[in-house]
Each structure stands twice: as C-alpha cells, then as structure tokens.
C-alpha cells in the first residue's frame, strides 16, 4: 500500500498524509526518495506507532534514521512528537457536531501549543518534511492549518486543504479498519464507521476552528513564537505560501 491522503502544501516544503500503510523497508526507501523527504514528523501515540511502524534499519528511539535515496541511513530523520487524542483534551466520543470537532482541535493547541511548534520546526528549518498522524486528518489537519496561516494563506485556502481529505476517507477508513482487525481483533466494527463525526472532515469544523483560533490566539506567527519557534523559524514559514 502507501502513505494515503498525501499532498504538499503551497511551496512544497511540507507534505501531509496518513501513516505508512503496508510499506516494507524497500518500499519505504523508494517512497522517501521519490518525494525527496528529509524529515518525518510522526504525531501518533505509541500504540498507533506500534500497529503501523515506520520500518527502520537500526531499532527505535525518539529520533531515528531511515534509508535515504543514496542508501545513507542518516539521510532522513524520523521524529516522534505524539499527541494522543484520548488523553489531551475533551473526548472523541463526545464529538457529535462539526463544532464539537472544531472545539476538540482548539483544545489540543490550547493545552499543547508547543506540540504545534515542535511539529513545524523541521519545516521552519528548511527540511522537506512529511507530517502525519494516522489518517492525516485531525492532528495533521490542525498542524497544517496553523502552518498555512503562518505562511499568510487565506482562511479559504485552509478550508480547502482540510476538506480535501473528504474524498479519501472511505478508502482510508477501510484500510484502517483492516489494520486494527488484524492487530486488535476485539476492536468493534463501528469504531471506524464513516457516520461518526470524529471520522469526517466537514467544512464547518475547520471554519469553527479558524474563528476560535483568531479569537483566542490572534495571528499564527505570534502563536508559534509564543509556542517556541524562533523569529527566524517563523519567518521561514512564509515560504510555504509559494
């Protein structure tokens, strides 16, 4: 299989997508070389990473090495920057409306602003970076939204990027359900129902997030400075606009 829901943001220095479904070591190396990836920012929890790991040559740690296009195992950084949606803010089970989903996103960055800054640091340092979670929808969507805002993109550009996931969700949910059934057979079938709001990417959710973000944090570059990026790093994100 592959990294699904994959696309680059304006400027091409940042890519967003899903976890690496079904990639063996050789396919992983080919994928990284094809897309010129220099860093991978993995936003998943430890449990999620254990179910669908990046296949690497020399064990695991906070920052690991992956084979690059020239065979140099140090060519690509794998950086673990986890956010467990079940342990940070709010309840995924309580998400019933698009506004609930937007509020969940706001809760994440309200409690963990440094998580967003850390996720964007390799991008801000000039590395072509793949940022992903499991489906590449929620955690990845939040980080991508802040990155685009910091680059000076319009709210409409953020909305369009977020809702682009919608057409990819049916296939991704099917693949995700198969993965969990394989590794955690007790997982209820309805856990990956497309009818669940938490598994959708509605326009109203990201619009609600954008309104809340502007009200609480002002503009994105100031938010990222407060969250830990340097002025130089924040300024470099302007290039994402292309």
PDB file of C-alpha atoms in Angstrom:
ATOM      1  CA  UNK A   1       0.000   0.000   0.000  1.00  0.00           C
ATOM      2  CA  UNK A   2       1.242   3.508   0.678  1.00  0.00           C
ATOM      3  CA  UNK A   3       1.007   6.784   2.548  1.00  0.00           C
ATOM      4  CA  UNK A   4      -2.567   7.828   1.781  1.00  0.00           C
ATOM      5  CA  UNK A   5      -4.207  11.261   1.715  1.00  0.00           C
ATOM      6  CA  UNK A   6      -0.822  12.589   0.581  1.00  0.00           C
ATOM      7  CA  UNK A   7      -0.385  16.122  -0.715  1.00  0.00           C
ATOM      8  CA  UNK A   8       2.044  19.011  -0.416  1.00  0.00           C
ATOM      9  CA  UNK A   9       1.220  22.452   0.872  1.00  0.00           C
ATOM     10  CA  UNK A  10       1.928  25.542  -1.174  1.00  0.00           C
ATOM     11  CA  UNK A  11       5.644  25.856  -1.694  1.00  0.00           C
ATOM     12  CA  UNK A  12       6.194  22.101  -1.462  1.00  0.00           C
ATOM     13  CA  UNK A  13       8.441  22.079   1.612  1.00  0.00           C
ATOM     14  CA  UNK A  14       5.773  20.382   3.725  1.00  0.00           C
ATOM     15  CA  UNK A  15       3.820  17.272   2.839  1.00  0.00           C
ATOM     16  CA  UNK A  16       0.878  15.915   4.795  1.00  0.00           C
ATOM     17  CA  UNK A  17      -0.558  12.414   4.760  1.00  0.00           C
ATOM     18  CA  UNK A  18      -1.517   9.266   6.614  1.00  0.00           C
ATOM     19  CA  UNK A  19       0.623   6.694   8.359  1.00  0.00           C
ATOM     20  CA  UNK A  20       2.626   4.301   6.121  1.00  0.00           C
ATOM     21  CA  UNK A  21       0.113   1.546   5.458  1.00  0.00           C
ATOM     22  CA  UNK A  22       1.802  -1.671   4.333  1.00  0.00           C
ATOM     23  CA  UNK A  23       5.197  -0.261   3.374  1.00  0.00           C
ATOM     24  CA  UNK A  24       8.112  -2.654   3.801  1.00  0.00           C
ATOM     25  CA  UNK A  25      11.687  -1.363   4.155  1.00  0.00           C
ATOM     26  CA  UNK A  26      12.330  -1.278   0.410  1.00  0.00           C
ATOM     27  CA  UNK A  27       9.058   0.475  -0.361  1.00  0.00           C
ATOM     28  CA  UNK A  28       9.746   2.957   2.428  1.00  0.00           C
ATOM     29  CA  UNK A  29      13.127   3.824   0.943  1.00  0.00           C
ATOM     30  CA  UNK A  30      11.581   4.231  -2.518  1.00  0.00           C
ATOM     31  CA  UNK A  31       8.795   6.438  -1.149  1.00  0.00           C
ATOM     32  CA  UNK A  32      11.195   8.745   0.674  1.00  0.00           C
ATOM     33  CA  UNK A  33      13.454   9.047  -2.355  1.00  0.00           C
ATOM     34  CA  UNK A  34      10.567   9.691  -4.741  1.00  0.00           C
ATOM     35  CA  UNK A  35       9.282  12.592  -2.654  1.00  0.00           C
ATOM     36  CA  UNK A  36      12.649  13.957  -1.559  1.00  0.00           C
ATOM     37  CA  UNK A  37      11.680  13.708   2.106  1.00  0.00           C
ATOM     38  CA  UNK A  38      14.320  14.821   4.595  1.00  0.00           C
ATOM     39  CA  UNK A  39      12.313  14.516   7.824  1.00  0.00           C
ATOM     40  CA  UNK A  40       9.216  12.666   9.011  1.00  0.00           C
ATOM     41  CA  UNK A  41       7.167  14.215  11.819  1.00  0.00           C
ATOM     42  CA  UNK A  42       5.132  11.387  13.369  1.00  0.00           C
ATOM     43  CA  UNK A  43       2.282  12.748  15.501  1.00  0.00           C
ATOM     44  CA  UNK A  44       0.882   9.361  16.565  1.00  0.00           C
ATOM     45  CA  UNK A  45       0.705   7.829  20.019  1.00  0.00           C
ATOM     46  CA  UNK A  46       2.987   4.958  20.985  1.00  0.00           C
ATOM     47  CA  UNK A  47       0.156   2.459  20.470  1.00  0.00           C
ATOM     48  CA  UNK A  48      -0.587   3.769  16.993  1.00  0.00           C
ATOM     49  CA  UNK A  49       3.082   3.598  16.023  1.00  0.00           C
ATOM     50  CA  UNK A  50       3.305   0.004  17.247  1.00  0.00           C
ATOM     51  CA  UNK A  51       0.439  -1.053  14.950  1.00  0.00           C
ATOM     52  CA  UNK A  52       1.812   0.612  11.810  1.00  0.00           C
ATOM     53  CA  UNK A  53       5.509   1.362  12.346  1.00  0.00           C
ATOM     54  CA  UNK A  54       7.954   3.000  10.030  1.00  0.00           C
ATOM     55  CA  UNK A  55      10.354   0.198   9.130  1.00  0.00           C
ATOM     56  CA  UNK A  56      13.824   1.357  10.057  1.00  0.00           C
ATOM     57  CA  UNK A  57      17.223  -0.385   9.981  1.00  0.00           C
ATOM     58  CA  UNK A  58      18.589   0.236  13.472  1.00  0.00           C
ATOM     59  CA  UNK A  59      15.991  -0.003  16.217  1.00  0.00           C
ATOM     60  CA  UNK A  60      13.935   2.828  17.604  1.00  0.00           C
ATOM     61  CA  UNK A  61      14.266   5.893  19.743  1.00  0.00           C
ATOM     62  CA  UNK A  62      12.974   9.443  19.942  1.00  0.00           C
ATOM     63  CA  UNK A  63      14.700  10.360  16.684  1.00  0.00           C
ATOM     64  CA  UNK A  64      15.649   7.536  14.355  1.00  0.00           C
ATOM     65  CA  UNK A  65      17.247   7.175  10.950  1.00  0.00           C
ATOM     66  CA  UNK A  66      15.660   5.914   7.772  1.00  0.00           C
ATOM     67  CA  UNK A  67      17.314   4.965   4.491  1.00  0.00           C
ATOM     68  CA  UNK A  68      17.619   7.824   2.083  1.00  0.00           C
ATOM     69  CA  UNK A  69      17.738   7.669  -1.696  1.00  0.00           C
ATOM     70  CA  UNK A  70      21.508   7.226  -1.633  1.00  0.00           C
ATOM     71  CA  UNK A  71      21.397   4.421   0.957  1.00  0.00           C
ATOM     72  CA  UNK A  72      22.635   6.665   3.762  1.00  0.00           C
ATOM     73  CA  UNK A  73      20.615   5.622   6.824  1.00  0.00           C
ATOM     74  CA  UNK A  74      21.137   9.022   8.407  1.00  0.00           C
ATOM     75  CA  UNK A  75      19.627  10.916   5.476  1.00  0.00           C
ATOM     76  CA  UNK A  76      16.072  11.113   6.837  1.00  0.00           C
ATOM     77  CA  UNK A  77      15.042  11.949  10.404  1.00  0.00           C
ATOM     78  CA  UNK A  78      12.060  10.214  11.999  1.00  0.00           C
ATOM     79  CA  UNK A  79      10.840  12.445  14.818  1.00  0.00           C
ATOM     80  CA  UNK A  80       8.214  11.290  17.320  1.00  0.00           C
ATOM     81  CA  UNK A  81       6.021  14.148  18.508  1.00  0.00           C
ATOM     82  CA  UNK A  82       2.968  12.330  19.862  1.00  0.00           C
ATOM     83  CA  UNK A  83      -0.415  13.690  20.734  1.00  0.00           C
ATOM     84  CA  UNK A  84      -2.868  11.084  21.998  1.00  0.00           C
ATOM     85  CA  UNK A  85      -6.358  12.443  21.217  1.00  0.00           C
ATOM     86  CA  UNK A  86      -7.803  10.366  24.050  1.00  0.00           C
ATOM     87  CA  UNK A  87      -5.507  11.831  26.687  1.00  0.00           C
ATOM     88  CA  UNK A  88      -5.139  15.539  25.924  1.00  0.00           C
ATOM     89  CA  UNK A  89      -8.389  17.482  25.874  1.00  0.00           C
ATOM     90  CA  UNK A  90     -12.040  16.635  25.513  1.00  0.00           C
ATOM     91  CA  UNK A  91     -13.450  13.304  24.440  1.00  0.00           C
ATOM     92  CA  UNK A  92     -13.541  11.926  20.925  1.00  0.00           C
ATOM     93  CA  UNK A  93     -16.727  10.082  21.867  1.00  0.00           C
ATOM     94  CA  UNK A  94     -18.378  13.422  22.725  1.00  0.00           C
ATOM     95  CA  UNK A  95     -17.858  14.780  19.196  1.00  0.00           C
ATOM     96  CA  UNK A  96     -21.314  14.871  17.642  1.00  0.00           C
ATOM     97  CA  UNK A  97     -21.295  18.044  15.539  1.00  0.00           C
ATOM     98  CA  UNK A  98     -18.767  19.829  13.320  1.00  0.00           C
ATOM     99  CA  UNK A  99     -18.492  22.494  16.001  1.00  0.00           C
ATOM    100  CA  UNK A 100     -17.601  19.830  18.568  1.00  0.00           C
ATOM    101  CA  UNK A 101     -14.822  18.685  16.247  1.00  0.00           C
ATOM    102  CA  UNK A 102     -13.521  22.236  15.872  1.00  0.00           C
ATOM    103  CA  UNK A 103     -13.582  22.666  19.637  1.00  0.00           C
ATOM    104  CA  UNK A 104     -11.610  19.433  20.058  1.00  0.00           C
ATOM    105  CA  UNK A 105      -8.903  20.842  17.796  1.00  0.00           C
ATOM    106  CA  UNK A 106      -8.816  24.093  19.761  1.00  0.00           C
ATOM    107  CA  UNK A 107      -8.460  22.125  22.984  1.00  0.00           C
ATOM    108  CA  UNK A 108      -5.356  20.375  21.663  1.00  0.00           C
ATOM    109  CA  UNK A 109      -3.477  23.561  20.852  1.00  0.00           C
ATOM    110  CA  UNK A 110      -4.761  25.368  23.925  1.00  0.00           C
ATOM    111  CA  UNK A 111      -3.173  22.728  26.167  1.00  0.00           C
ATOM    112  CA  UNK A 112      -0.206  21.775  23.943  1.00  0.00           C
ATOM    113  CA  UNK A 113       0.882  24.823  21.901  1.00  0.00           C
ATOM    114  CA  UNK A 114       4.481  23.573  21.958  1.00  0.00           C
ATOM    115  CA  UNK A 115       3.319  20.418  20.178  1.00  0.00           C
ATOM    116  CA  UNK A 116       2.383  22.503  17.127  1.00  0.00           C
ATOM    117  CA  UNK A 117       5.671  24.416  17.203  1.00  0.00           C
ATOM    118  CA  UNK A 118       7.687  21.203  17.526  1.00  0.00           C
ATOM    119  CA  UNK A 119       5.761  19.672  14.621  1.00  0.00           C
ATOM    120  CA  UNK A 120       6.660  22.583  12.350  1.00  0.00           C
ATOM    121  CA  UNK A 121      10.274  23.043  13.448  1.00  0.00           C
ATOM    122  CA  UNK A 122      11.876  20.842  10.729  1.00  0.00           C
ATOM    123  CA  UNK A 123       9.796  22.649   8.097  1.00  0.00           C
ATOM    124  CA  UNK A 124      10.830  26.005   9.554  1.00  0.00           C
ATOM    125  CA  UNK A 125      14.464  24.885   9.405  1.00  0.00           C
ATOM    126  CA  UNK A 126      14.186  24.260   5.692  1.00  0.00           C
ATOM    127  CA  UNK A 127      13.741  20.490   5.578  1.00  0.00           C
ATOM    128  CA  UNK A 128      11.255  18.904   3.202  1.00  0.00           C
ATOM    129  CA  UNK A 129       9.068  17.279   5.849  1.00  0.00           C
ATOM    130  CA  UNK A 130       6.246  14.759   5.844  1.00  0.00           C
ATOM    131  CA  UNK A 131       3.858  15.467   8.731  1.00  0.00           C
ATOM    132  CA  UNK A 132       1.390  12.721   9.525  1.00  0.00           C
ATOM    133  CA  UNK A 133      -0.792  11.074  12.141  1.00  0.00           C
ATOM    134  CA  UNK A 134      -2.957   8.021  11.479  1.00  0.00           C
ATOM    135  CA  UNK A 135      -5.400   9.210   8.823  1.00  0.00           C
ATOM    136  CA  UNK A 136      -3.693  12.533   8.223  1.00  0.00           C
ATOM    137  CA  UNK A 137      -6.954  14.304   9.058  1.00  0.00           C
ATOM    138  CA  UNK A 138      -7.190  15.751  12.565  1.00  0.00           C
ATOM    139  CA  UNK A 139      -3.786  16.201  14.215  1.00  0.00           C
ATOM    140  CA  UNK A 140      -2.197  16.659  10.806  1.00  0.00           C
ATOM    141  CA  UNK A 141      -5.039  18.962   9.808  1.00  0.00           C
ATOM    142  CA  UNK A 142      -4.502  21.210  12.820  1.00  0.00           C
ATOM    143  CA  UNK A 143      -0.748  21.494  12.242  1.00  0.00           C
ATOM    144  CA  UNK A 144      -1.309  22.119   8.527  1.00  0.00           C
ATOM    145  CA  UNK A 145      -3.884  24.822   9.258  1.00  0.00           C
ATOM    146  CA  UNK A 146      -1.500  26.696  11.554  1.00  0.00           C
ATOM    147  CA  UNK A 147       1.329  26.315   9.034  1.00  0.00           C
ATOM    148  CA  UNK A 148      -0.787  27.775   6.254  1.00  0.00           C
ATOM    149  CA  UNK A 149      -1.950  30.660   8.439  1.00  0.00           C
ATOM    150  CA  UNK A 150       1.654  31.384   9.409  1.00  0.00           C
ATOM    151  CA  UNK A 151       2.545  31.415   5.719  1.00  0.00           C
ATOM    152  CA  UNK A 152      -0.074  34.091   5.122  1.00  0.00           C
ATOM    153  CA  UNK A 153      -2.631  31.865   3.393  1.00  0.00           C
ATOM    154  CA  UNK A 154      -6.283  32.815   3.482  1.00  0.00           C
ATOM    155  CA  UNK A 155      -8.912  31.070   5.577  1.00  0.00           C
ATOM    156  CA  UNK A 156     -10.348  29.692   2.325  1.00  0.00           C
ATOM    157  CA  UNK A 157      -7.019  28.043   1.500  1.00  0.00           C
ATOM    158  CA  UNK A 158      -7.025  26.386   4.927  1.00  0.00           C
ATOM    159  CA  UNK A 159     -10.609  25.213   4.443  1.00  0.00           C
ATOM    160  CA  UNK A 160      -9.831  23.803   1.003  1.00  0.00           C
ATOM    161  CA  UNK A 161      -6.791  21.928   2.324  1.00  0.00           C
ATOM    162  CA  UNK A 162      -8.718  20.434   5.247  1.00  0.00           C
ATOM    163  CA  UNK A 163     -11.763  19.360   3.226  1.00  0.00           C
ATOM    164  CA  UNK A 164      -9.575  17.772   0.528  1.00  0.00           C
ATOM    165  CA  UNK A 165      -9.367  14.785   2.880  1.00  0.00           C
ATOM    166  CA  UNK A 166     -13.090  14.038   2.480  1.00  0.00           C
ATOM    167  CA  UNK A 167     -12.815  12.145  -0.798  1.00  0.00           C
ATOM    168  CA  UNK A 168     -10.001   9.996   0.607  1.00  0.00           C
ATOM    169  CA  UNK A 169     -11.778   8.971   3.797  1.00  0.00           C
ATOM    170  CA  UNK A 170     -13.792   5.946   2.558  1.00  0.00           C
ATOM    171  CA  UNK A 171     -10.681   4.120   1.350  1.00  0.00           C
ATOM    172  CA  UNK A 172      -8.618   5.154   4.370  1.00  0.00           C
ATOM    173  CA  UNK A 173     -11.254   4.020   6.858  1.00  0.00           C
ATOM    174  CA  UNK A 174     -11.478   0.648   5.134  1.00  0.00           C
ATOM    175  CA  UNK A 175      -7.709   0.204   5.284  1.00  0.00           C
ATOM    176  CA  UNK A 176      -7.587   1.424   8.888  1.00  0.00           C
ATOM    177  CA  UNK A 177     -10.333  -0.978   9.944  1.00  0.00           C
ATOM    178  CA  UNK A 178      -8.448  -3.885   8.352  1.00  0.00           C
ATOM    179  CA  UNK A 179      -5.287  -2.869  10.181  1.00  0.00           C
ATOM    180  CA  UNK A 180      -6.960  -2.745  13.558  1.00  0.00           C
ATOM    181  CA  UNK A 181      -8.841  -6.012  12.998  1.00  0.00           C
ATOM    182  CA  UNK A 182      -5.514  -7.666  12.279  1.00  0.00           C
ATOM    183  CA  UNK A 183      -3.701  -6.349  15.345  1.00  0.00           C
ATOM    184  CA  UNK A 184      -6.597  -5.763  17.762  1.00  0.00           C
ATOM    185  CA  UNK A 185      -9.326  -8.274  16.823  1.00  0.00           C
ATOM    186  CA  UNK A 186     -11.582  -7.068  19.632  1.00  0.00           C
ATOM    187  CA  UNK A 187     -11.994  -3.640  18.009  1.00  0.00           C
ATOM    188  CA  UNK A 188     -15.741  -3.072  17.355  1.00  0.00           C
ATOM    189  CA  UNK A 189     -16.670  -2.713  13.697  1.00  0.00           C
ATOM    190  CA  UNK A 190     -18.495   0.560  14.380  1.00  0.00           C
ATOM    191  CA  UNK A 191     -15.262   2.120  15.636  1.00  0.00           C
ATOM    192  CA  UNK A 192     -14.448   3.051  12.036  1.00  0.00           C
ATOM    193  CA  UNK A 193     -17.950   3.910  10.846  1.00  0.00           C
ATOM    194  CA  UNK A 194     -17.944   6.805   8.361  1.00  0.00           C
ATOM    195  CA  UNK A 195     -21.104   8.045  10.087  1.00  0.00           C
ATOM    196  CA  UNK A 196     -19.091   9.104  13.142  1.00  0.00           C
ATOM    197  CA  UNK A 197     -18.391  12.842  13.152  1.00  0.00           C
ATOM    198  CA  UNK A 198     -14.897  12.214  14.505  1.00  0.00           C
ATOM    199  CA  UNK A 199     -14.131  10.376  11.258  1.00  0.00           C
ATOM    200  CA  UNK A 200     -15.354  13.135   8.961  1.00  0.00           C
ATOM    201  CA  UNK A 201     -13.728  16.330   7.710  1.00  0.00           C
ATOM    202  CA  UNK A 202     -16.619  18.795   7.368  1.00  0.00           C
ATOM    203  CA  UNK A 203     -16.069  22.367   6.281  1.00  0.00           C
ATOM    204  CA  UNK A 204     -17.947  23.673   9.324  1.00  0.00           C
ATOM    205  CA  UNK A 205     -15.414  22.060  11.688  1.00  0.00           C
ATOM    206  CA  UNK A 206     -12.384  23.845  10.283  1.00  0.00           C
ATOM    207  CA  UNK A 207     -14.270  27.122   9.963  1.00  0.00           C
ATOM    208  CA  UNK A 208     -15.222  26.859  13.643  1.00  0.00           C
ATOM    209  CA  UNK A 209     -11.571  26.183  14.468  1.00  0.00           C
ATOM    210  CA  UNK A 210     -10.408  29.192  12.471  1.00  0.00           C
ATOM    211  CA  UNK A 211     -12.836  31.546  14.210  1.00  0.00           C
ATOM    212  CA  UNK A 212     -11.799  30.191  17.612  1.00  0.00           C
ATOM    213  CA  UNK A 213      -8.097  30.366  16.775  1.00  0.00           C
ATOM    214  CA  UNK A 214      -8.316  34.014  15.730  1.00  0.00           C
ATOM    215  CA  UNK A 215     -10.319  34.888  18.834  1.00  0.00           C
ATOM    216  CA  UNK A 216      -8.010  33.103  21.295  1.00  0.00           C
ATOM    217  CA  UNK A 217      -4.569  33.363  19.728  1.00  0.00           C
ATOM    218  CA  UNK A 218      -4.681  36.188  17.207  1.00  0.00           C
ATOM    219  CA  UNK A 219      -2.390  35.555  14.254  1.00  0.00           C
ATOM    220  CA  UNK A 220      -0.492  32.314  13.710  1.00  0.00           C
ATOM    221  CA  UNK A 221       3.048  33.706  13.612  1.00  0.00           C
ATOM    222  CA  UNK A 222       2.641  35.218  17.060  1.00  0.00           C
ATOM    223  CA  UNK A 223       1.162  31.963  18.338  1.00  0.00           C
ATOM    224  CA  UNK A 224       4.165  29.989  17.064  1.00  0.00           C
ATOM    225  CA  UNK A 225       6.633  32.455  18.572  1.00  0.00           C
ATOM    226  CA  UNK A 226       4.926  32.078  21.935  1.00  0.00           C
ATOM    227  CA  UNK A 227       4.906  28.290  21.452  1.00  0.00           C
ATOM    228  CA  UNK A 228       8.665  28.076  20.994  1.00  0.00           C
ATOM    229  CA  UNK A 229       9.767  28.793  17.416  1.00  0.00           C
ATOM    230  CA  UNK A 230      12.381  31.463  16.867  1.00  0.00           C
ATOM    231  CA  UNK A 231      11.641  34.599  14.876  1.00  0.00           C
ATOM    232  CA  UNK A 232      13.814  33.283  12.045  1.00  0.00           C
ATOM    233  CA  UNK A 233      11.978  29.949  12.001  1.00  0.00           C
ATOM    234  CA  UNK A 234       8.588  31.619  11.965  1.00  0.00           C
ATOM    235  CA  UNK A 235       9.624  33.956   9.176  1.00  0.00           C
ATOM    236  CA  UNK A 236      10.815  31.000   7.090  1.00  0.00           C
ATOM    237  CA  UNK A 237       7.291  29.566   7.100  1.00  0.00           C
ATOM    238  CA  UNK A 238       6.223  32.404   4.783  1.00  0.00           C
ATOM    239  CA  UNK A 239       7.887  30.427   2.011  1.00  0.00           C
ATOM    240  CA  UNK A 240       5.231  27.719   2.341  1.00  0.00           C
ATOM    241  CA  UNK A 241       2.853  30.006   0.511  1.00  0.00           C
ATOM    242  CA  UNK A 242       4.929  29.561  -2.611  1.00  0.00           C
TER     243      UNK A 242
END
